[in-house]
Phi, psi and omega in degrees: 000310182294324178295320179294320178298318179296320179295326178292322177297322176298317178298320178298313180297320178297321179296317177299319179296317179296317179296329180289326182268319183232069178290150177287143183224165174058230181295333179299329179298313181296319180298313181290326177297316178295317179299319179297317179299315181296316183290326176295313179299319179296321180297315180287330174297314181291328175297317177296322181291327183278339187278116180287132177294327178297321179296322179296315181294320179293327181292337182284347184288324179270063193294329184296311182290324179294320179297318180299317181292318180295322178295321176297318185287313191252355178240304182298314181302307179300322179296319178295318179298315178296320179296316178297321178296322180290323183279323183236060185295335183264002180297321183232157172291163183305314180298325180289322175296323176300317178296319179295315180293325177297316180296330178294339182268356187276160175285173178285164173284167174253299187300307186289327177300315180292316182299313182291322177298320179294314180300322182277000181063045177261192181279092185293320180301316179294322179297318179299311183293316183292317180295320178295314179299321178300318181291323178294309181294333180300330178300324180270316190282319185303312178300324179294314179298318178302315179297318181292310185292314186285337179293340184241335193233001182202160174284165180088174179182178183281163179261018179096169185277334185297318176300321178297315180298313185288320187265337184244305189288312181299313176299321180297314180297320178299319177297321178294320179298319182272358184305319180300334183263325184247359181299319179297317178298318181297320181287329179288340183241045182300319183294318179296318181289327175296320176298320179295317179299312183291325175298322178299316181295319181295321177296316179296317180297316180298315180298315182295314183287330174300314179298317181293321181294318179293339177269005176088037184307306188285346172277332181272346187236092179290162181300326180298328179291322176297320178298320179290326176297315178299320178296315179296317179297315180296319177296319178297315180296319179299316178298316183294317179299317178297317183288324178292324174298319180294319178301316180298321181285314180297323180285355178071028181282153174293162184303316181299321179289323178297324178295317179297319178297318181299310187276332176277324184283345183259357185267154170227137191273115172291322182298323177274326187295318182295310177298319180296320178298321181292337177273320186281329189244159178294149181305328180289343183260336191299316182304315178290320187292326182276351179301310178301326178294317179297319179291317178299319181301316179296314182296318182295327178296310182292316182295315184285332175297318178295314179298317182298318178296322180291319176295316182297328179274359180078016182276347178232136181269000000 
């Protein structure tokens, strides 16, 4: 699992490099924009098709741990982001702060949350249910949070609810409606569909960065700014890891449940974040806005892999 995630990050970096050297121009921009819309809708349709309704219902039974993880994801994270912006407003340029605040509004990951919880010998069943529930609710909650947070604390803003409904929610619901008929096929072809999902993200990243490069991305973003973004992301992750551990202890959760809260509550989904950004923001903004998310994703993988191994070896209680 971790090796596959790392290989995907290499593909992401390669895509950014290709877009920097050979950005799409002219008629190619329109073609890639249309392709990105189609592939995003297809990705959310397949997510709906793969998600078992029984798994959703079973996940609702452990409400305490799910509530704790959702509060960490959709309440604690945005508050921390807003707080960091208020305390260090000059640390980053406005587009980078927009990207940091945007990642704070995103749902948790699914694959890495489950993988790290398993390595750490935590409550894997709860991690599966909570991460899945987070991604479902993120379709509704993230646009609302973006509107609330950005209206007061950052430049940029959402593109309205209709793009979210048309490109994300309708395909997801359609997949859920058809799940009894195509769910088995979707589960039998997990590898093919995983390739399709990752291909969708790469197309969106290429399209977004092509637009940003033609608008002078690398002239507007010095290397020192990237270093400060990495610093902000690392600081945010450190705060979240500490607070999720505290939530688990204060809430009186068992060790296995505390591990699930730690690894599900501290993650942010690149797979959901890139498509949502392409729907919520103007094409000229997306490339810059997803940069903090890509950097955070890399940092969270390395930091949580180390933590998971320590929990699994019994070196951390």
